[in-house]
Short mmCIF file of C-alpha atoms and ligand atoms in Angstrom, two decimals:
data_model
loop_
_atom_site.label_atom_id
_atom_site.label_comp_id
_atom_site.label_asym_id
_atom_site.label_seq_id
_atom_site.Cartn_x
_atom_site.Cartn_y
_atom_site.Cartn_z
CA UNK A 1 -19.46 23.05 -2.01
CA UNK A 2 -19.02 22.65 -5.74
CA UNK A 3 -21.53 20.11 -6.98
CA UNK A 4 -20.74 20.28 -10.67
CA UNK A 5 -20.17 16.84 -12.19
CA UNK A 6 -16.52 15.80 -12.06
CA UNK A 7 -14.31 13.79 -14.38
CA UNK A 8 -10.76 12.92 -13.35
CA UNK A 9 -7.91 12.31 -15.79
CA UNK A 10 -4.87 10.52 -14.40
CA UNK A 11 -1.83 11.07 -16.62
CA UNK A 12 0.32 7.95 -16.66
CA UNK A 13 1.77 7.65 -20.15
CA UNK A 14 5.28 8.81 -19.23
CA UNK A 15 8.03 6.21 -19.60
CA UNK A 16 9.52 6.55 -16.13
CA UNK A 17 13.01 5.60 -17.38
CA UNK A 18 14.71 6.81 -14.23
CA UNK A 19 13.05 4.09 -12.17
CA UNK A 20 15.25 1.57 -14.07
CA UNK A 21 12.46 -0.96 -13.89
CA UNK A 22 10.61 -3.49 -16.01
CA UNK A 23 7.48 -2.40 -14.20
CA UNK A 24 5.64 0.75 -15.34
CA UNK A 25 6.44 3.60 -12.96
CA UNK A 26 2.88 4.20 -11.73
CA UNK A 27 2.60 0.57 -10.61
CA UNK A 28 5.41 0.92 -8.07
CA UNK A 29 3.94 0.89 -4.59
CA UNK A 30 3.72 3.31 -1.70
CA UNK A 31 2.30 1.94 1.57
CA UNK A 32 1.23 -1.26 -0.15
CA UNK A 33 -0.74 0.31 -2.99
CA UNK A 34 0.42 1.36 -6.44
CA UNK A 35 0.92 5.07 -7.02
CA UNK A 36 -1.80 4.83 -9.66
CA UNK A 37 -4.03 3.19 -7.03
CA UNK A 38 -3.51 6.17 -4.73
CA UNK A 39 -4.51 8.63 -7.48
CA UNK A 40 -7.56 6.55 -8.39
CA UNK A 41 -8.59 6.21 -4.73
CA UNK A 42 -8.44 10.00 -4.33
CA UNK A 43 -10.54 10.40 -7.49
CA UNK A 44 -13.09 7.90 -6.20
CA UNK A 45 -13.33 9.72 -2.87
CA UNK A 46 -14.28 12.87 -4.78
CA UNK A 47 -17.23 11.06 -6.32
CA UNK A 48 -15.96 11.47 -9.88
CA UNK A 49 -18.48 10.52 -12.53
CA UNK A 50 -15.75 9.39 -14.91
CA UNK A 51 -12.17 8.42 -14.18
CA UNK A 52 -9.89 8.04 -17.19
CA UNK A 53 -6.27 6.89 -17.00
CA UNK A 54 -4.03 8.05 -19.84
CA UNK A 55 -1.56 5.34 -20.86
CA UNK A 56 0.98 4.79 -23.61
CA UNK A 57 0.53 1.99 -26.18
CA UNK A 58 1.38 -1.41 -24.70
CA UNK A 59 0.78 -0.41 -21.10
CA UNK A 60 -1.63 -3.31 -20.60
CA UNK A 61 -0.63 -3.87 -17.00
CA UNK A 62 -1.50 -0.27 -16.17
CA UNK A 63 -4.83 -0.62 -17.98
CA UNK A 64 -5.61 -3.70 -15.87
CA UNK A 65 -4.74 -1.79 -12.71
CA UNK A 66 -7.04 1.05 -13.80
CA UNK A 67 -10.06 -1.26 -14.21
CA UNK A 68 -12.99 -0.80 -13.88
CA UNK A 69 -12.14 2.75 -14.90
CA UNK A 70 -11.53 3.68 -18.52
CA UNK A 71 -8.16 4.13 -20.16
CA UNK A 72 -7.29 6.36 -23.10
CA UNK A 73 -4.18 5.64 -25.13
CA UNK A 74 -1.82 8.50 -25.93
CA UNK A 75 -0.14 7.27 -29.12
CA UNK A 76 3.06 9.32 -28.75
CA UNK A 77 4.27 11.15 -25.64
CA UNK A 78 4.13 14.68 -26.98
CA UNK A 79 3.57 16.36 -23.63
CA UNK A 80 0.98 16.82 -20.91
CA UNK A 81 -1.30 18.89 -23.16
CA UNK A 82 -1.29 16.13 -25.75
CA UNK A 83 -1.94 13.55 -23.01
CA UNK A 84 -5.14 15.37 -22.05
CA UNK A 85 -6.10 15.64 -25.74
CA UNK A 86 -6.08 11.85 -25.95
CA UNK A 87 -8.98 11.74 -23.47
CA UNK A 88 -11.21 13.63 -25.90
CA UNK A 89 -13.18 10.52 -26.86
CA UNK A 90 -13.49 9.31 -23.26
CA UNK A 91 -14.90 12.70 -22.21
CA UNK A 92 -17.32 12.95 -25.10
CA UNK A 93 -20.54 14.60 -23.94
CA UNK A 94 -19.14 15.41 -20.47
CA UNK A 95 -20.16 18.91 -19.32
CA UNK A 96 -18.71 19.28 -15.82
CA UNK A 97 -15.25 20.01 -14.38
CA UNK A 98 -12.19 18.03 -15.41
CA UNK A 99 -9.55 17.42 -12.76
CA UNK A 100 -6.08 16.49 -14.00
CA UNK A 101 -3.92 14.37 -11.70
CA UNK A 102 -0.56 12.68 -12.29
CA UNK A 103 -0.17 8.95 -11.78
CA UNK A 104 3.21 9.47 -10.12
CA UNK A 105 2.06 11.86 -7.36
CA UNK A 106 0.82 9.52 -4.62
CA UNK A 107 0.76 12.06 -1.78
CA UNK A 108 -1.99 14.34 -3.00
CA UNK A 109 -4.86 14.15 -0.51
CA UNK A 110 -8.55 13.96 -1.37
CA UNK A 111 -9.19 16.70 1.26
CA UNK A 112 -6.92 19.06 -0.66
CA UNK A 113 -8.64 18.30 -3.95
CA UNK A 114 -12.02 18.82 -2.34
CA UNK A 115 -10.92 22.17 -0.93
CA UNK A 116 -9.70 23.14 -4.39
CA UNK A 117 -13.07 22.31 -5.92
CA UNK A 118 -14.90 24.15 -3.16
CA UNK A 119 -12.89 27.32 -3.87
CA UNK A 120 -13.63 27.32 -7.58
CA UNK A 121 -15.59 30.42 -8.53
CA UNK A 122 -16.43 29.74 -12.15
CA UNK A 123 -12.86 30.15 -13.41
CA UNK A 124 -11.90 28.33 -16.60
CA UNK A 125 -8.78 26.90 -14.93
CA UNK A 126 -7.87 26.46 -11.26
CA UNK A 127 -4.28 25.41 -10.57
CA UNK A 128 -3.09 23.83 -7.34
CA UNK A 129 -0.02 25.87 -6.39
CA UNK A 130 2.83 25.01 -4.03
CA UNK A 131 5.53 27.18 -2.44
CA UNK A 132 8.97 25.97 -3.42
CA UNK A 133 11.71 28.51 -2.70
CA UNK A 134 14.94 28.36 -4.67
CA UNK A 135 15.83 26.49 -7.84
CA UNK A 136 13.41 23.71 -8.83
CA UNK A 137 12.17 22.00 -11.98
CA UNK A 138 8.56 23.12 -11.39
CA UNK A 139 6.57 25.40 -13.66
CA UNK A 140 6.26 28.92 -12.16
CA UNK A 141 2.86 30.55 -11.62
CA UNK A 142 2.85 34.11 -12.89
CA UNK A 143 0.08 36.18 -11.27
CA UNK A 144 -1.73 39.16 -12.76
CA UNK A 145 -1.96 42.45 -10.86
CA UNK A 146 -5.33 41.45 -9.41
CA UNK A 147 -3.94 38.22 -7.94
CA UNK A 148 -5.51 35.93 -10.51
CA UNK A 149 -3.33 33.54 -12.51
CA UNK A 150 -1.94 35.04 -15.71
CA UNK A 151 0.17 32.19 -17.11
CA UNK A 152 2.45 29.28 -16.24
CA UNK A 153 6.01 29.28 -17.43
CA UNK A 154 8.00 26.05 -17.38
CA UNK A 155 11.35 26.23 -15.57
CA UNK A 156 13.25 25.51 -18.80
CA UNK A 157 11.50 28.35 -20.60
CA UNK A 158 11.56 30.86 -17.74
CA UNK A 159 13.63 34.01 -17.54
CA UNK A 160 15.89 34.46 -14.56
CA UNK A 161 13.33 36.75 -12.95
CA UNK A 162 10.54 34.23 -13.50
CA UNK A 163 12.64 31.48 -11.98
CA UNK A 164 12.77 33.50 -8.77
CA UNK A 165 9.00 33.08 -8.34
CA UNK A 166 8.43 30.61 -5.52
CA UNK A 167 4.78 29.87 -6.35
CA UNK A 168 4.94 26.71 -8.46
CA UNK A 169 2.67 24.39 -10.39
CA UNK A 170 1.90 21.17 -8.52
CA UNK A 171 0.57 19.72 -11.76
CA UNK A 172 -2.99 19.39 -10.45
CA UNK A 173 -5.49 21.42 -12.46
CA UNK A 174 -9.26 21.78 -12.44
CA UNK A 175 -10.56 22.83 -15.84
CA UNK A 176 -14.01 23.77 -17.07
CA UNK A 177 -14.86 20.77 -19.24
CA UNK A 178 -16.98 22.81 -21.62
CA UNK A 179 -13.89 24.87 -22.59
CA UNK A 180 -11.13 22.29 -22.19
CA UNK A 181 -10.68 21.03 -25.73
CA UNK A 182 -11.26 24.39 -27.45
CA UNK A 183 -8.54 25.88 -25.29
CA UNK A 184 -6.19 22.93 -25.83
CA UNK A 185 -6.59 23.23 -29.61
CA UNK A 186 -4.98 26.65 -29.38
CA UNK A 187 -1.77 25.37 -27.76
CA UNK A 188 1.47 24.98 -29.74
CA UNK A 189 4.78 23.30 -29.06
CA UNK A 190 7.26 26.13 -29.64
CA UNK A 191 9.10 25.78 -26.34
CA UNK A 192 12.30 24.39 -24.84
CA UNK A 193 11.08 20.79 -24.93
CA UNK A 194 9.12 20.98 -28.17
CA UNK A 195 6.14 19.53 -26.31
CA UNK A 196 2.48 20.42 -25.98
CA UNK A 197 2.34 21.79 -22.46
CA UNK A 198 -0.95 21.49 -20.57
CA UNK A 199 0.27 24.49 -18.59
CA UNK A 200 -0.19 26.72 -21.64
CA UNK A 201 -3.95 26.32 -21.18
CA UNK A 202 -3.82 29.18 -18.68
CA UNK A 203 -2.52 31.70 -21.22
CA UNK A 204 -5.00 30.33 -23.76
CA UNK A 205 -7.86 30.90 -21.34
CA UNK A 206 -6.68 34.45 -20.63
CA UNK A 207 -6.52 35.19 -24.36
CA UNK A 208 -10.14 34.04 -24.57
CA UNK A 209 -11.02 36.49 -21.79
CA UNK A 210 -11.49 33.79 -19.13
CA UNK A 211 -10.25 33.94 -15.55
CA UNK A 212 -7.81 31.50 -13.94
CA UNK A 213 -6.72 31.18 -10.34
CA UNK A 214 -4.38 29.48 -7.93
CA UNK A 215 -5.34 27.53 -4.82
CA UNK A 216 -2.37 26.76 -2.59
CA UNK A 217 -1.53 23.39 -1.04
CA UNK A 218 1.36 22.05 1.07
CA UNK A 219 4.35 21.34 -1.21
CA UNK A 220 4.77 17.87 0.28
CA UNK A 221 1.59 16.70 -1.44
CA UNK A 222 2.95 17.44 -4.88
CA UNK A 223 6.04 15.25 -4.58
CA UNK A 224 6.38 13.51 -7.93
CA UNK A 225 8.20 10.18 -8.06
CA UNK A 226 10.73 9.76 -10.85
CA UNK A 227 13.34 7.53 -9.21
CA UNK A 228 13.66 4.92 -6.50
CA UNK A 229 15.09 7.59 -4.21
CA UNK A 230 11.96 9.71 -4.63
CA UNK A 231 9.83 6.59 -4.19
CA UNK A 232 11.46 6.10 -0.77
CA UNK A 233 10.84 9.78 0.04
CA UNK A 234 7.16 9.40 -0.82
CA UNK A 235 6.98 6.23 1.28
CA UNK A 236 8.47 8.06 4.26
CA UNK A 237 5.91 10.87 4.03
CA UNK A 238 3.07 8.39 3.66
CA UNK A 239 4.28 6.28 6.59
CA UNK A 240 4.47 9.36 8.81
CA UNK A 241 0.86 10.20 7.90
CA UNK A 242 -0.39 6.67 8.52
CA UNK A 243 1.40 6.38 11.87
CA UNK A 244 -0.05 9.69 12.99
CA UNK A 245 -3.56 8.56 12.03
CA UNK A 246 -3.21 5.29 13.94
CA UNK A 247 -1.97 7.15 17.04
CA UNK A 248 -4.75 9.72 16.77
CA UNK A 249 -7.21 6.82 16.75
CA UNK A 250 -5.89 5.59 20.10
CA UNK A 251 -2.99 3.21 19.47
CA UNK A 252 0.38 3.51 21.23
CA UNK A 253 3.39 3.13 18.94
CA UNK A 254 6.39 2.94 21.21
CA UNK A 255 8.81 3.73 18.39
CA UNK A 256 6.64 4.92 15.48
CA UNK A 257 9.49 5.16 12.99
CA UNK A 258 9.99 1.38 13.10
CA UNK A 259 6.35 0.43 12.48
CA UNK A 260 5.42 -0.01 8.80
CA UNK A 261 1.79 0.38 7.90
CA UNK A 262 -0.27 -0.15 4.77
CA UNK A 263 -2.72 2.32 3.28
CA UNK A 264 -5.58 0.17 4.60
CA UNK A 265 -4.26 -0.95 8.00
CA UNK A 266 -7.12 -0.64 10.50
CA UNK A 267 -6.11 -0.51 14.16
CA UNK A 268 -8.45 -0.16 17.14
CA UNK A 269 -8.14 1.74 20.41
CA UNK A 270 -5.76 0.98 23.25
CA UNK A 271 -3.61 -1.16 21.02
CA UNK A 272 0.08 -1.22 21.87
CA UNK A 273 2.53 -1.83 19.06
CA UNK A 274 6.12 -2.48 20.04
CA UNK A 275 9.05 -1.59 17.77
CA UNK A 276 9.78 -3.26 14.44
CA UNK A 277 6.38 -4.46 13.31
CA UNK A 278 5.42 -4.70 9.62
CA UNK A 279 1.82 -4.59 8.42
CA UNK A 280 1.13 -5.80 4.89
CA UNK A 281 -2.18 -5.08 3.17
CA UNK A 282 -5.58 -6.14 4.50
CA UNK A 283 -4.96 -6.12 8.25
CA UNK A 284 -7.61 -5.33 10.87
CA UNK A 285 -6.65 -5.16 14.54
CA UNK A 286 -9.32 -4.90 17.26
CA UNK A 287 -9.22 -2.96 20.54
CA UNK A 288 -6.82 -3.65 23.38
CA UNK A 289 -4.51 -5.83 21.28
CA UNK A 290 -0.82 -6.07 22.13
CA UNK A 291 1.54 -6.55 19.22
CA UNK A 292 4.99 -7.24 20.51
CA UNK A 293 8.24 -6.56 18.74
CA UNK A 294 9.24 -8.02 15.35
CA UNK A 295 5.91 -9.26 14.01
CA UNK A 296 4.97 -9.51 10.33
CA UNK A 297 1.23 -9.40 9.64
CA UNK A 298 -0.64 -9.41 6.32
CA UNK A 299 -4.25 -10.05 5.23
CA UNK A 300 -5.18 -11.06 8.75
CA UNK A 301 -7.60 -10.05 11.48
CA UNK A 302 -6.90 -9.93 15.19
CA UNK A 303 -9.82 -9.60 17.62
CA UNK A 304 -9.95 -7.59 20.85
CA UNK A 305 -7.47 -8.29 23.60
CA UNK A 306 -5.28 -10.75 21.71
CA UNK A 307 -1.51 -10.83 22.24
CA UNK A 308 0.67 -11.30 19.18
CA UNK A 309 4.42 -11.91 19.25
CA UNK A 310 7.16 -11.14 19.80
CA UNK A 311 8.39 -12.61 16.48
CA UNK A 312 5.05 -13.89 15.21
CA UNK A 313 4.00 -14.14 11.59
CA UNK A 314 0.35 -13.87 10.56
CA UNK A 315 -0.10 -14.74 6.91
CA UNK A 316 -3.16 -14.32 4.66
CA UNK A 317 -6.34 -15.71 6.13
CA UNK A 318 -5.18 -15.74 9.74
CA UNK A 319 -8.14 -14.90 12.00
CA UNK A 320 -7.10 -14.55 15.60
CA UNK A 321 -9.93 -14.57 18.16
CA UNK A 322 -10.41 -12.40 21.21
CA UNK A 323 -7.76 -12.80 23.90
CA UNK A 324 -5.93 -15.50 21.94
CA UNK A 325 -2.13 -15.62 22.28
CA UNK A 326 0.21 -16.16 19.36
CA UNK A 327 3.79 -16.27 20.58
CA UNK A 328 7.35 -16.32 19.31
CA UNK A 329 8.18 -18.03 16.03
CA UNK A 330 4.60 -19.06 15.43
CA UNK A 331 3.32 -18.84 11.85
CA UNK A 332 -0.42 -18.84 11.16
CA UNK A 333 -1.81 -19.10 7.62
CA UNK A 334 -5.43 -19.41 6.47
CA UNK A 335 -6.47 -20.50 9.93
CA UNK A 336 -9.01 -19.49 12.55
CA UNK A 337 -7.76 -19.40 16.11
CA UNK A 338 -10.80 -18.99 18.34
CA UNK A 339 -11.13 -16.91 21.49
CA UNK A 340 -8.63 -17.59 24.22
CA UNK A 341 -6.68 -20.26 22.32
CA UNK A 342 -2.89 -20.24 22.71
CA UNK A 343 -0.04 -21.12 20.39
CA UNK A 344 2.90 -19.64 22.15
CA UNK A 345 6.05 -21.22 20.77
CA UNK A 346 7.62 -22.41 17.51
CA UNK A 347 4.61 -23.64 15.53
CA UNK A 348 3.12 -23.72 12.05
CA UNK A 349 -0.67 -23.65 11.95
CA UNK A 350 -1.90 -23.61 8.35
CA UNK A 351 -5.34 -24.38 6.87
CA UNK A 352 -6.76 -25.06 10.30
CA UNK A 353 -9.56 -24.30 12.73
CA UNK A 354 -8.51 -24.14 16.34
CA UNK A 355 -11.37 -24.06 18.86
CA UNK A 356 -11.78 -21.67 21.76
CA UNK A 357 -9.38 -22.14 24.63
CA UNK A 358 -7.34 -24.83 22.89
CA UNK A 359 -3.66 -25.04 23.83
CA UNK A 360 -1.18 -25.69 21.06
CA UNK A 361 2.10 -27.01 22.48
CA UNK A 362 5.54 -25.84 21.44
CA UNK A 363 6.67 -27.13 18.07
CA UNK A 364 3.24 -28.22 16.84
CA UNK A 365 3.05 -28.47 13.04
CA UNK A 366 0.02 -28.91 10.82
CA UNK A 367 1.15 -30.94 7.80
CA UNK A 368 -1.31 -29.30 5.45
CA UNK A 369 0.32 -29.98 2.07
CA UNK A 370 0.90 -33.30 0.35
CA UNK A 371 2.71 -31.82 -2.63
CA UNK A 372 -0.52 -31.50 -4.62
CA UNK A 373 -3.31 -30.15 -2.44
CA UNK A 374 -3.83 -28.39 0.88
CA UNK A 375 -5.86 -30.15 3.59
CA UNK A 376 -7.53 -28.90 6.72
CA UNK A 377 -6.82 -29.61 10.37
CA UNK A 378 -9.62 -29.14 12.88
CA UNK A 379 -8.81 -28.84 16.57
CA UNK A 380 -11.76 -28.70 18.95
CA UNK A 381 -12.46 -26.27 21.75
CA UNK A 382 -10.36 -26.84 24.85
CA UNK A 383 -8.14 -29.43 23.15
CA UNK A 384 -4.57 -29.85 24.39
CA UNK A 385 -2.03 -30.50 21.66
CA UNK A 386 1.18 -31.85 23.20
CA UNK A 387 4.51 -30.33 22.28
CA UNK A 388 5.98 -31.39 18.96
CA UNK A 389 2.75 -32.90 17.65
CA UNK A 390 2.54 -33.22 13.89
CA UNK A 391 -1.02 -33.23 12.61
CA UNK A 392 -1.22 -34.85 9.18
CA UNK A 393 -4.20 -33.22 7.48
CA UNK A 394 -7.00 -33.84 6.82
CA UNK A 395 -7.43 -34.68 10.49
CA UNK A 396 -9.69 -33.70 13.38
CA UNK A 397 -8.95 -33.57 17.09
CA UNK A 398 -12.21 -33.43 19.03
CA UNK A 399 -13.20 -30.98 21.75
CA UNK A 400 -11.26 -31.44 24.95
CA UNK A 401 -9.00 -34.18 23.51
CA UNK A 402 -5.27 -34.53 24.26
CA UNK A 403 -2.40 -35.54 22.01
CA UNK A 404 0.79 -36.84 23.60
CA UNK A 405 3.98 -34.87 23.07
CA UNK A 406 5.87 -35.96 19.98
CA UNK A 407 2.85 -37.64 18.38
CA UNK A 408 2.29 -37.87 14.65
CA UNK A 409 -1.48 -37.75 14.40
CA UNK A 410 -2.82 -39.27 11.18
CA UNK A 411 -6.28 -40.37 12.33
CA UNK A 412 -9.11 -38.43 13.92
CA UNK A 413 -9.10 -38.19 17.71
CA UNK A 414 -12.53 -38.33 19.41
CA UNK A 415 -13.58 -35.66 21.88
CA UNK A 416 -12.04 -35.97 25.35
CA UNK A 417 -9.73 -38.86 24.24
CA UNK A 418 -5.94 -39.05 24.48
CA UNK A 419 -4.03 -39.99 21.33
CA UNK A 420 -0.40 -41.01 21.60
CA UNK A 421 1.35 -41.89 18.35
CA UNK A 422 5.08 -42.29 18.89
CA UNK A 423 7.61 -45.08 19.42
CA UNK A 424 7.50 -46.59 22.88
CA UNK A 425 10.59 -45.76 24.95
CA UNK A 426 13.09 -48.59 25.47
CA UNK A 427 15.65 -48.34 28.28
CA UNK A 428 18.82 -50.52 28.16
CA UNK A 429 20.49 -50.41 31.56
CA UNK A 430 24.27 -49.92 31.43
CA UNK A 431 24.36 -49.77 27.62
CA UNK A 432 26.21 -46.46 27.45
CA UNK A 433 28.98 -47.50 29.78
CA UNK A 434 29.46 -50.78 27.90
CA UNK A 435 29.59 -48.88 24.60
CA UNK A 436 32.29 -46.51 25.86
CA UNK A 437 34.35 -49.46 27.16
CA UNK A 438 34.22 -51.15 23.73
CA UNK A 439 35.32 -47.94 22.01
CA UNK A 440 38.23 -47.41 24.41
CA UNK A 441 39.38 -51.02 23.95
CA UNK A 442 39.24 -50.76 20.15
CA UNK A 443 41.36 -47.54 20.23
CA UNK A 444 43.94 -49.15 22.54
CA UNK A 445 44.37 -52.11 20.13
CA UNK A 446 44.85 -49.77 17.10
C1 UD1 B 1 4.85 19.12 -15.15
C2 UD1 B 1 4.33 20.54 -15.41
C3 UD1 B 1 5.04 21.50 -14.47
C4 UD1 B 1 4.81 21.08 -13.03
C5 UD1 B 1 5.26 19.65 -12.84
C6 UD1 B 1 4.84 19.18 -11.47
C7 UD1 B 1 3.78 20.64 -17.77
C8 UD1 B 1 4.18 21.10 -19.11
N1 UD1 B 1 4.60 20.90 -16.79
O1 UD1 B 1 6.21 19.10 -15.56
O2 UD1 B 1 4.55 22.82 -14.64
O3 UD1 B 1 5.50 21.97 -12.16
O4 UD1 B 1 4.65 18.77 -13.80
O5 UD1 B 1 5.39 17.91 -11.20
O6 UD1 B 1 2.72 20.06 -17.64
N2 UD1 B 1 2.69 12.51 -19.21
C9 UD1 B 1 1.92 11.83 -20.12
N3 UD1 B 1 2.14 12.04 -21.44
C10 UD1 B 1 3.10 12.89 -21.90
C11 UD1 B 1 3.90 13.56 -20.95
C12 UD1 B 1 3.67 13.36 -19.61
O7 UD1 B 1 1.03 11.06 -19.75
O8 UD1 B 1 3.24 13.02 -23.12
C13 UD1 B 1 2.44 12.29 -17.78
C14 UD1 B 1 3.62 11.70 -17.04
O9 UD1 B 1 3.52 10.29 -17.00
C15 UD1 B 1 3.47 12.30 -15.65
C16 UD1 B 1 2.80 13.63 -15.91
O10 UD1 B 1 2.21 13.55 -17.19
O11 UD1 B 1 2.60 11.52 -14.84
C17 UD1 B 1 3.76 14.82 -15.83
O12 UD1 B 1 4.75 14.71 -16.83
P1 UD1 B 1 6.24 15.16 -16.59
O13 UD1 B 1 7.01 14.92 -17.83
O14 UD1 B 1 6.74 14.61 -15.33
O15 UD1 B 1 6.06 16.75 -16.41
P2 UD1 B 1 7.08 17.74 -15.72
O16 UD1 B 1 8.16 18.05 -16.68
O17 UD1 B 1 7.45 17.23 -14.41
MG1 MG B 2 7.43 15.32 -13.46
#
């Protein structure tokens, strides 16, 4: 293992015009996390001592997303070499290895970067290479006779013979930090784009008598996102990875391609997930849970053995207890549903605590919002809430209490009591027949 100190630079100053977006490119999301967030998470996994994100002037939103890590501003976008130059101040006094990542490459895995570091043998520059046969926009890696890396030639500057090389530059580079800026100072911009290419650091190192090498990685990891179409491609690769991980951990996905996961979705063993389920960020699912078709779940926890759906929605702050049942067209927000409680049909439970074993009848609504503030509803253990009860919060229904179907509950209900709050039924014998007779007579006269 390579235990030299590590600094990671994440290049993110490019404009990203092809996204056609008001939002900076690196803040577009893959699996519920920004592409920049993916790069930073990989850097954090490596135990980097410093992480510096290179931004363009005015990219305040990107700087906020980079926090608590440092940003360095690249005044003008003069190329990847110039981007790294702008981190000179941020790397002042740093003596370890510098890893360069791109903010628009969300699929690069920390394992791959670790393997790259582990294979470093004191070279000045290690480049992560990918095999890409046929025409491509990637820089080509030109090897020396001894198999070390001689130079990188950009596709636009390459000869026809060089363009036939299928070993390409992923963009990821590990550079000896004690040499980095000396080598960069020797790089010019006499090339097809008139830019300072970071890739020219390899030739500069060779001129200084230093060795460079290539470590290969799967091409899929180097997918760079420049457009919405490529964003969708990256999402598809990431989803496939996440689904595989969840299945390897012991969950059954009946139709994996229809289940959408987030980078942080945590799912236990012996969980069954039916088709068409969407997980937003911050979801934890226990063991033995059944998630039926067409559920939408975000920032929620579900304890062991619960049954969710079909067609249930768990919104932020939903905490579903063990063996609880949340059924079709039930929405839960910022509410605790304790063990064994049931809300099986057509309900909204928001800002509430529902005790263990309580039964929430069809059509129950917590009226949690008065137009200004949210209020809490507390339902005790074993309570029975009749169908179509509206609970006007703040209100408490005690343990074991009942509410009559169709009640509008505005006052607290003591434990084990019955509260009925609805108009008393009036029956008028023969009224309907008399009404019809009057109507018929009126029509006949007209
Ligand atoms: C670069 C590599 C190429 C490699 C390819 C992999 C160079 C010269 N070429 O080409 O060999 O095969 O990536 O995808 O490095 N950026 C800045 N400031 C700049 C310019 C770019 O921060 O002035 C950032 C961009 O935001 C992006 C990254 O650097 O995150 C790469 O820039 P890009 O213009 O996409 O480089 P490529 O032409 O794709
Ligand atoms: Mg690119």
